[in-house]
């Protein structure tokens, strides 16, 4: 049983700054991204964490390793926690995607089962993120444990729809910034969202 689940998006990358689709390709953390990771690691260092899991993409691993040093845990890697595979769209900016194949892009925006050309759909990501959570539950062997997962923007937003029992299409309406903290707690048979897209540790805005 997972009683508390904390989802962390990786720090800002060079490609995030460029505004291009990364997917399964990768770029290194920017200088700001490295500072963001230092701050989120410090924040999590004050929390009792039972296990730490990460996507296998380098930007997530770099984030998870810093967190791991702060909380004294080695991150465990799962392929299923990776970002959506953007296929032929990787390395392109979103204006380029809209201009290059507007009809496919429109369908991708409106239909969670429409894949990126040569890549995945939101539904594909949902299936493996749910599978990742089941893998983690099984590894905990029934013992309650606060769990930290380091993943990616789309992957986190998609998993949130599953945890909250809302339509998958709603994932597009959730903001998810670099190095954001998202916290869920288990209450009986349901998940309750306690914190979403919190970047106050990085100097982000506080809610009033």
Coordinates of N, CA and C in Angstrom, one line a residue:
X1 N 0.9 -1.2 0.0 CA 0.0 0.0 0.0 C 0.9 1.2 0.0
X2 N 0.5 2.2 -0.8 CA 1.2 3.5 -0.9 C 0.3 4.5 -0.2
X3 N 0.7 5.0 1.0 CA -0.1 5.9 1.7 C 0.1 7.4 1.2
X4 N 1.3 7.7 0.8 CA 1.6 9.0 0.3 C 2.5 8.9 -0.9
X5 N 2.1 9.6 -2.0 CA 2.8 9.6 -3.2 C 3.2 11.0 -3.6
X6 N 4.5 11.2 -3.9 CA 5.0 12.5 -4.3 C 5.6 12.4 -5.7
X7 N 5.0 13.2 -6.6 CA 5.5 13.2 -8.0 C 6.3 14.4 -8.2
X8 N 7.5 14.3 -8.8 CA 8.4 15.4 -9.1 C 8.7 15.4 -10.6
X9 N 8.5 16.6 -11.2 CA 9.0 16.7 -12.5 C 10.5 17.1 -12.5
X10 N 11.2 16.6 -13.5 CA 12.7 16.9 -13.6 C 12.9 18.4 -13.7
X11 N 14.2 18.8 -13.5 CA 14.5 20.2 -13.6 C 14.5 20.6 -15.1
X12 N 14.6 21.9 -15.2 CA 14.5 22.5 -16.6 C 15.7 22.0 -17.4
X13 N 15.5 21.7 -18.7 CA 16.5 21.3 -19.6 C 16.8 22.4 -20.6
X14 N 17.9 22.2 -21.4 CA 18.2 23.1 -22.5 C 17.1 23.1 -23.5
X15 N 16.5 21.9 -23.8 CA 15.4 21.8 -24.8 C 14.1 22.4 -24.2
X16 N 13.9 22.4 -22.9 CA 12.8 23.1 -22.4 C 12.9 24.6 -22.7
X17 N 14.1 25.1 -22.5 CA 14.3 26.6 -22.8 C 14.0 26.8 -24.3
X18 N 14.4 25.9 -25.2 CA 14.2 26.1 -26.6 C 12.8 25.9 -27.0
X19 N 12.0 25.3 -26.1 CA 10.6 25.1 -26.4 C 10.3 24.0 -27.4
X20 N 11.1 22.9 -27.4 CA 10.9 21.9 -28.4 C 10.4 20.6 -27.6
X21 N 9.7 19.7 -28.4 CA 9.2 18.5 -27.9 C 10.4 17.5 -27.6
X22 N 10.6 17.0 -26.4 CA 11.7 16.2 -26.0 C 11.4 14.7 -26.1
X23 N 10.3 14.3 -25.5 CA 9.9 12.9 -25.5 C 11.0 12.0 -25.0
X24 N 11.4 11.0 -25.8 CA 12.4 10.0 -25.3 C 13.8 10.5 -25.7
X25 N 13.9 11.5 -26.5 CA 15.2 12.1 -26.7 C 15.6 12.9 -25.4
X26 N 16.8 13.5 -25.3 CA 17.1 14.1 -24.1 C 18.0 15.3 -24.3
X27 N 18.1 16.2 -23.4 CA 19.1 17.2 -23.3 C 19.4 17.5 -21.8
X28 N 20.6 18.0 -21.6 CA 21.0 18.2 -20.2 C 20.3 19.3 -19.5
X29 N 20.3 19.2 -18.2 CA 19.7 20.2 -17.3 C 20.4 21.6 -17.6
X30 N 19.6 22.6 -17.7 CA 20.2 24.0 -17.8 C 20.8 24.4 -16.5
X31 N 21.4 25.5 -16.5 CA 21.9 26.0 -15.2 C 20.8 26.3 -14.2
X32 N 19.7 26.8 -14.7 CA 18.5 27.0 -13.8 C 18.0 25.7 -13.4
X33 N 18.0 24.7 -14.3 CA 17.5 23.4 -14.0 C 18.3 22.8 -12.8
X34 N 19.6 22.9 -12.9 CA 20.4 22.4 -11.8 C 20.1 23.1 -10.5
X35 N 19.9 24.4 -10.5 CA 19.5 25.1 -9.3 C 18.1 24.6 -8.8
X36 N 17.2 24.4 -9.7 CA 15.9 23.9 -9.3 C 16.0 22.6 -8.6
X37 N 16.8 21.7 -9.1 CA 17.0 20.4 -8.6 C 17.6 20.4 -7.2
X38 N 18.6 21.3 -7.0 CA 19.2 21.5 -5.7 C 18.1 21.9 -4.7
X39 N 17.2 22.7 -5.1 CA 16.2 23.2 -4.1 C 15.1 22.2 -3.8
X40 N 14.7 21.5 -4.8 CA 13.7 20.4 -4.6 C 14.3 19.3 -3.7
X41 N 15.6 19.0 -3.9 CA 16.3 18.0 -3.1 C 16.3 18.4 -1.7
X42 N 16.6 19.7 -1.4 CA 16.6 20.2 -0.1 C 15.3 20.1 0.6
X43 N 14.2 20.4 -0.2 CA 12.9 20.4 0.3 C 12.5 18.9 0.7
X44 N 12.8 18.0 -0.1 CA 12.4 16.6 0.2 C 13.3 16.0 1.2
X45 N 14.5 16.6 1.5 CA 15.4 16.1 2.5 C 14.7 16.2 3.9
X46 N 13.7 17.1 4.0 CA 13.1 17.3 5.3 C 11.9 16.3 5.5
X47 N 11.6 15.5 4.5 CA 10.4 14.6 4.5 C 10.9 13.2 4.6
X48 N 10.3 12.4 5.5 CA 10.6 11.0 5.6 C 10.1 10.2 4.4
X49 N 11.0 9.8 3.5 CA 10.7 9.1 2.3 C 11.1 7.7 2.4
X50 N 10.2 6.8 2.0 CA 10.5 5.3 2.1 C 11.2 4.8 0.8
X51 N 10.8 5.3 -0.3 CA 11.5 4.8 -1.6 C 11.4 5.9 -2.6
X52 N 12.4 5.8 -3.5 CA 12.6 6.8 -4.6 C 12.7 6.1 -5.9
X53 N 11.9 6.5 -6.9 CA 11.8 5.9 -8.2 C 12.0 7.0 -9.3
X54 N 12.5 6.6 -10.4 CA 12.8 7.5 -11.5 C 12.6 6.9 -12.9
X55 N 12.2 7.7 -13.8 CA 12.3 7.4 -15.2 C 13.7 7.1 -15.6
X56 N 13.9 6.4 -16.7 CA 15.2 6.1 -17.1 C 15.8 7.1 -18.1
X57 N 15.1 8.2 -18.3 CA 15.7 9.2 -19.2 C 16.7 10.1 -18.4
X58 N 17.8 10.5 -19.0 CA 18.9 11.1 -18.2 C 18.5 12.4 -17.4
X59 N 17.5 13.2 -18.0 CA 17.1 14.4 -17.3 C 16.4 14.0 -16.0
X60 N 15.7 12.9 -16.0 CA 15.0 12.5 -14.7 C 16.0 11.9 -13.8
X61 N 16.9 11.1 -14.3 CA 17.9 10.4 -13.5 C 18.8 11.5 -12.8
X62 N 19.2 12.5 -13.5 CA 20.0 13.6 -12.9 C 19.3 14.2 -11.7
X63 N 18.0 14.4 -11.9 CA 17.1 15.0 -10.9 C 17.0 14.0 -9.7
X64 N 16.7 12.8 -10.0 CA 16.5 11.8 -8.9 C 17.8 11.5 -8.1
X65 N 18.9 11.6 -8.8 CA 20.2 11.3 -8.1 C 20.5 12.4 -7.0
X66 N 20.2 13.6 -7.4 CA 20.4 14.7 -6.4 C 19.4 14.6 -5.2
X67 N 18.2 14.2 -5.5 CA 17.2 14.0 -4.5 C 17.7 12.8 -3.6
X68 N 18.2 11.8 -4.2 CA 18.6 10.6 -3.5 C 19.7 10.9 -2.5
X69 N 20.7 11.8 -3.0 CA 21.7 12.1 -2.0 C 21.2 12.9 -0.9
X70 N 20.2 13.7 -1.1 CA 19.6 14.5 0.0 C 18.8 13.7 1.0
X71 N 18.1 12.7 0.5 CA 17.3 11.9 1.4 C 17.9 10.5 1.8
X72 N 19.1 10.3 1.2 CA 19.8 9.0 1.6 C 19.3 7.8 1.0
X73 N 18.8 7.9 -0.3 CA 18.2 6.7 -1.0 C 18.8 6.7 -2.4
X74 N 19.0 5.5 -2.9 CA 19.4 5.3 -4.3 C 18.1 5.2 -5.1
X75 N 18.0 6.0 -6.2 CA 16.8 5.9 -7.0 C 16.7 4.6 -7.8
X76 N 15.6 4.1 -7.8 CA 15.3 2.8 -8.6 C 14.7 3.2 -9.9
X77 N 15.1 2.7 -11.0 CA 14.7 3.1 -12.3 C 13.7 2.2 -13.0
X78 N 12.7 2.9 -13.6 CA 11.6 2.2 -14.3 C 11.4 2.8 -15.7
X79 N 11.5 2.0 -16.7 CA 11.3 2.5 -18.1 C 9.8 3.1 -18.2
X80 N 8.9 2.5 -17.5 CA 7.5 2.9 -17.6 C 7.2 4.3 -17.2
X81 N 8.2 4.9 -16.4 CA 8.0 6.2 -15.9 C 8.5 7.3 -16.9
X82 N 8.9 6.9 -18.1 CA 9.4 7.8 -19.1 C 8.4 8.8 -19.6
X83 N 8.8 9.8 -20.2 CA 7.9 10.8 -20.9 C 7.2 10.1 -22.1
X84 N 6.2 10.8 -22.6 CA 5.5 10.3 -23.8 C 6.5 10.3 -25.0
X85 N 6.5 9.2 -25.7 CA 7.4 9.2 -26.9 C 6.7 10.0 -28.0
X86 N 7.4 11.1 -28.4 CA 6.8 12.1 -29.3 C 7.2 11.7 -30.8
X87 N 7.9 10.6 -31.0 CA 8.1 10.1 -32.3 C 8.8 11.1 -33.2
X88 N 8.1 11.3 -34.4 CA 8.7 12.2 -35.4 C 8.7 13.6 -35.0
X89 N 7.9 13.9 -33.9 CA 7.8 15.3 -33.5 C 9.0 15.8 -32.5
X90 N 9.8 14.8 -32.1 CA 10.9 15.2 -31.2 C 11.9 16.1 -31.8
X91 N 12.2 17.1 -31.1 CA 13.2 18.1 -31.6 C 12.5 19.3 -32.3
X92 N 11.2 19.2 -32.5 CA 10.5 20.3 -33.2 C 9.8 21.2 -32.2
X93 N 9.6 22.4 -32.5 CA 8.9 23.3 -31.6 C 7.4 23.1 -31.9
X94 N 6.6 23.5 -30.9 CA 5.1 23.3 -31.1 C 4.5 24.1 -32.3
X95 N 5.0 25.4 -32.5 CA 4.6 26.0 -33.7 C 4.9 25.3 -35.0
X96 N 6.1 24.6 -35.0 CA 6.5 23.8 -36.2 C 5.5 22.6 -36.3
X97 N 5.1 22.0 -35.2 CA 4.2 20.9 -35.3 C 2.9 21.3 -35.9
X98 N 2.4 22.4 -35.4 CA 1.1 22.9 -35.9 C 1.1 23.2 -37.4
X99 N 2.2 23.8 -37.9 CA 2.4 24.2 -39.3 C 2.6 22.9 -40.1
X100 N 3.4 22.0 -39.6 CA 3.8 20.9 -40.5 C 2.7 19.9 -40.8
X101 N 1.9 19.6 -39.8 CA 0.8 18.6 -40.0 C -0.4 19.0 -39.1
X102 N -1.1 20.1 -39.5 CA -2.1 20.6 -38.7 C -3.3 19.7 -38.4
X103 N -3.6 18.8 -39.3 CA -4.7 17.8 -39.0 C -4.4 16.8 -38.0
X104 N -3.2 16.2 -38.1 CA -2.7 15.2 -37.1 C -2.6 15.9 -35.7
X105 N -2.1 17.1 -35.7 CA -1.9 17.9 -34.5 C -3.2 18.2 -33.8
X106 N -4.2 18.5 -34.6 CA -5.6 18.8 -34.1 C -6.2 17.5 -33.5
X107 N -6.0 16.4 -34.2 CA -6.6 15.1 -33.7 C -5.8 14.8 -32.4
X108 N -4.5 15.0 -32.3 CA -3.8 14.7 -31.1 C -4.2 15.5 -29.9
X109 N -4.6 16.8 -30.2 CA -5.1 17.6 -29.1 C -6.4 17.2 -28.6
X110 N -7.3 16.7 -29.5 CA -8.7 16.4 -29.1 C -8.9 14.9 -28.7
X111 N -8.0 14.0 -29.1 CA -8.3 12.6 -28.9 C -7.1 12.0 -28.1
X112 N -7.3 11.5 -26.9 CA -6.2 11.0 -26.1 C -5.7 9.7 -26.7
X113 N -6.4 9.1 -27.6 CA -5.9 7.8 -28.2 C -5.1 8.1 -29.6
X114 N -5.0 9.3 -30.0 CA -4.3 9.7 -31.2 C -2.8 9.8 -30.9
X115 N -2.0 8.9 -31.4 CA -0.5 9.0 -31.1 C 0.2 10.1 -31.9
X116 N 1.3 10.5 -31.4 CA 2.2 11.3 -32.1 C 2.7 10.5 -33.3
X117 N 3.0 11.0 -34.5 CA 3.5 10.2 -35.6 C 4.7 9.4 -35.2
X118 N 4.6 8.1 -35.2 CA 5.8 7.3 -34.9 C 6.0 7.2 -33.4
X119 N 5.1 7.7 -32.6 CA 5.2 7.7 -31.1 C 4.0 7.2 -30.4
X120 N 3.8 7.8 -29.2 CA 2.7 7.4 -28.3 C 1.6 8.4 -28.2
X121 N 0.4 7.9 -27.7 CA -0.7 8.7 -27.4 C -0.8 8.9 -25.9
X122 N -1.6 9.8 -25.4 CA -1.9 10.0 -24.0 C -2.3 8.6 -23.4
X123 N -3.1 7.9 -24.1 CA -3.6 6.6 -23.6 C -2.5 5.6 -23.4
X124 N -1.6 5.6 -24.3 CA -0.4 4.7 -24.2 C 0.4 5.1 -22.9
X125 N 0.6 6.3 -22.7 CA 1.3 6.8 -21.5 C 0.5 6.4 -20.2
X126 N -0.8 6.5 -20.3 CA -1.6 6.1 -19.1 C -1.4 4.7 -18.8
X127 N -1.4 3.8 -19.8 CA -1.3 2.4 -19.5 C 0.0 2.1 -18.8
X128 N 1.1 2.6 -19.3 CA 2.4 2.2 -18.7 C 2.6 3.0 -17.3
X129 N 2.1 4.2 -17.2 CA 2.2 4.8 -15.9 C 1.4 4.1 -14.8
X130 N 0.2 3.6 -15.1 CA -0.5 2.8 -14.2 C 0.2 1.5 -13.9
X131 N 0.9 0.9 -14.9 CA 1.7 -0.3 -14.7 C 2.9 0.0 -13.8
X132 N 3.5 1.1 -14.0 CA 4.6 1.5 -13.1 C 4.2 1.6 -11.7
X133 N 3.0 2.2 -11.4 CA 2.5 2.3 -10.1 C 2.2 0.9 -9.5
X134 N 1.7 0.0 -10.3 CA 1.5 -1.4 -9.8 C 2.8 -2.1 -9.5
X135 N 3.8 -1.8 -10.3 CA 5.2 -2.4 -10.0 C 5.7 -1.9 -8.7
X136 N 5.5 -0.6 -8.5 CA 6.0 0.0 -7.2 C 5.3 -0.6 -6.0
X137 N 4.0 -0.7 -6.1 CA 3.1 -1.3 -5.1 C 3.6 -2.7 -4.7
X138 N 3.9 -3.5 -5.8 CA 4.3 -4.9 -5.6 C 5.6 -4.9 -4.9
X139 N 6.5 -4.0 -5.2 CA 7.9 -4.0 -4.6 C 7.8 -3.6 -3.1
X140 N 6.8 -2.8 -2.8 CA 6.6 -2.4 -1.4 C 6.1 -3.6 -0.5
X141 N 5.6 -4.6 -1.2 CA 5.2 -5.9 -0.5 C 4.2 -5.6 0.7
X142 N 3.3 -4.7 0.4 CA 2.2 -4.5 1.4 C 2.6 -3.5 2.5
X143 N 3.8 -3.0 2.6 CA 4.2 -2.1 3.7 C 4.0 -0.7 3.3
X144 N 3.2 0.1 4.1 CA 3.0 1.5 3.8 C 4.4 2.2 3.6
X145 N 4.5 3.1 2.6 CA 5.7 3.8 2.4 C 5.5 5.1 1.7
X146 N 5.9 6.2 2.2 CA 5.9 7.4 1.3 C 6.8 7.2 0.1
X147 N 6.3 7.4 -1.1 CA 7.0 7.1 -2.3 C 7.2 8.4 -3.1
X148 N 8.4 8.6 -3.5 CA 8.7 9.8 -4.4 C 9.0 9.2 -5.8
X149 N 8.4 9.8 -6.8 CA 8.6 9.4 -8.2 C 9.1 10.6 -9.0
X150 N 10.2 10.5 -9.7 CA 10.7 11.6 -10.6 C 10.3 11.2 -12.0
X151 N 9.6 12.0 -12.7 CA 9.1 11.7 -14.0 C 9.1 13.0 -14.8
X152 N 8.1 13.1 -15.7 CA 8.0 14.1 -16.7 C 6.7 14.8 -16.8
X153 N 6.6 15.9 -17.4 CA 5.4 16.8 -17.4 C 4.2 16.0 -17.9
X154 N 4.2 15.5 -19.1 CA 3.0 14.8 -19.6 C 2.7 13.6 -18.8
X155 N 3.7 12.8 -18.5 CA 3.5 11.5 -17.8 C 2.9 11.8 -16.4
X156 N 3.3 12.8 -15.7 CA 2.7 13.2 -14.4 C 1.3 13.6 -14.5
X157 N 1.0 14.5 -15.5 CA -0.4 14.9 -15.7 C -1.3 13.8 -16.1
X158 N -0.8 12.9 -16.9 CA -1.6 11.7 -17.2 C -1.9 10.8 -16.0
X159 N -0.9 10.6 -15.2 CA -1.1 9.7 -14.0 C -2.0 10.4 -13.1
X160 N -2.0 11.7 -13.0 CA -2.9 12.4 -12.1 C -4.3 12.2 -12.4
X161 N -4.7 12.1 -13.7 CA -6.1 11.8 -14.1 C -6.5 10.4 -13.6
X162 N -5.6 9.5 -13.6 CA -5.9 8.1 -13.1 C -6.1 8.1 -11.6
X163 N -5.2 8.8 -10.9 CA -5.3 8.8 -9.4 C -6.6 9.5 -9.0
X164 N -7.0 10.5 -9.7 CA -8.2 11.3 -9.3 C -9.5 10.8 -9.9
X165 N -9.4 9.9 -10.9 CA -10.6 9.3 -11.5 C -11.3 10.3 -12.4
X166 N -10.5 11.2 -13.1 CA -11.1 12.2 -14.0 C -10.8 11.7 -15.4
X167 N -11.5 12.3 -16.4 CA -11.2 11.9 -17.8 C -9.8 12.2 -18.2
X168 N -9.2 11.3 -19.0 CA -7.8 11.5 -19.5 C -7.6 12.8 -20.2
X169 N -8.6 13.2 -20.9 CA -8.4 14.5 -21.7 C -8.2 15.7 -20.7
X170 N -8.6 15.5 -19.5 CA -8.3 16.6 -18.5 C -6.9 16.9 -18.2
X171 N -6.0 15.9 -18.6 CA -4.6 16.1 -18.4 C -4.0 17.3 -19.0
X172 N -4.6 17.7 -20.1 CA -4.2 18.9 -20.9 C -4.5 20.2 -20.1
X173 N -5.3 20.1 -19.1 CA -5.7 21.3 -18.4 C -4.9 21.5 -17.1
X174 N -3.9 20.6 -16.8 CA -3.1 20.7 -15.6 C -1.8 21.3 -15.9
X175 N -1.4 22.4 -15.2 CA -0.1 22.9 -15.4 C 0.9 22.0 -14.7
X176 N 2.1 21.9 -15.2 CA 3.2 21.1 -14.6 C 4.5 21.7 -15.0
X177 N 5.1 22.5 -14.0 CA 6.4 23.2 -14.3 C 7.5 22.3 -13.8
X178 N 8.7 22.7 -14.3 CA 9.9 22.0 -14.0 C 10.2 22.0 -12.5
X179 N 10.6 20.9 -11.9 CA 10.9 20.7 -10.5 C 9.7 20.9 -9.6
X180 N 8.5 20.8 -10.2 CA 7.3 20.9 -9.3 C 7.1 19.7 -8.4
X181 N 6.5 20.0 -7.3 CA 6.1 19.0 -6.3 C 4.6 18.8 -6.4
X182 N 4.2 17.5 -6.5 CA 2.8 17.1 -6.5 C 2.6 16.0 -5.5
X183 N 1.7 16.2 -4.5 CA 1.5 15.2 -3.4 C 0.1 14.7 -3.4
X184 N 0.0 13.4 -3.3 CA -1.3 12.7 -3.1 C -1.3 11.9 -1.9
X185 N -2.4 11.8 -1.2 CA -2.5 10.9 0.0 C -3.7 9.9 -0.2
X186 N -3.5 8.7 0.3 CA -4.5 7.7 0.2 C -5.5 7.8 1.4
X187 N -6.7 7.9 1.1 CA -7.8 7.9 2.1 C -8.8 6.8 1.7
X188 N -8.8 5.7 2.5 CA -9.6 4.5 2.3 C -9.4 4.1 0.8
X189 N -10.4 4.1 0.0 CA -10.2 3.6 -1.4 C -10.0 4.7 -2.4
X190 N -9.5 5.9 -2.0 CA -9.4 6.9 -3.0 C -8.1 7.7 -2.7
X191 N -7.7 8.4 -3.8 CA -6.5 9.3 -3.6 C -7.0 10.8 -3.5
X192 N -6.4 11.5 -2.6 CA -6.7 12.9 -2.4 C -5.5 13.7 -2.8
X193 N -5.7 14.7 -3.6 CA -4.7 15.6 -4.0 C -4.4 16.7 -3.0
X194 N -3.2 16.7 -2.4 CA -2.9 17.7 -1.4 C -2.1 18.9 -1.9
X195 N -1.2 18.6 -2.9 CA -0.4 19.7 -3.4 C -0.2 19.4 -4.9
X196 N -0.4 20.5 -5.7 CA -0.2 20.4 -7.2 C 0.7 21.5 -7.7
X197 N 1.6 21.1 -8.5 CA 2.5 22.0 -9.3 C 3.1 23.1 -8.3
X198 N 3.6 22.7 -7.2 CA 4.2 23.6 -6.2 C 5.6 23.8 -6.5
X199 N 6.0 25.1 -6.9 CA 7.4 25.4 -7.2 C 7.9 26.5 -6.3
X200 N 7.2 26.7 -5.1 CA 7.6 27.7 -4.2 C 9.1 27.6 -3.7
X201 N 9.6 26.3 -3.7 CA 11.0 26.1 -3.3 C 12.0 26.7 -4.4
X202 N 11.5 26.9 -5.6 CA 12.3 27.5 -6.7 C 12.0 28.9 -6.9
X203 N 11.3 29.6 -5.9 CA 10.9 31.0 -6.1 C 9.7 31.2 -6.9
X204 N 8.9 30.1 -7.1 CA 7.6 30.2 -7.8 C 6.6 30.9 -6.9
X205 N 5.4 31.3 -7.5 CA 4.4 32.0 -6.8 C 3.7 31.2 -5.7
X206 N 3.4 31.8 -4.6 CA 2.6 31.2 -3.5 C 1.2 31.6 -3.7
X207 N 0.3 30.6 -3.4 CA -1.1 30.9 -3.5 C -1.6 31.7 -2.3
X208 N -2.4 32.7 -2.6 CA -2.9 33.6 -1.5 C -4.3 33.1 -1.0

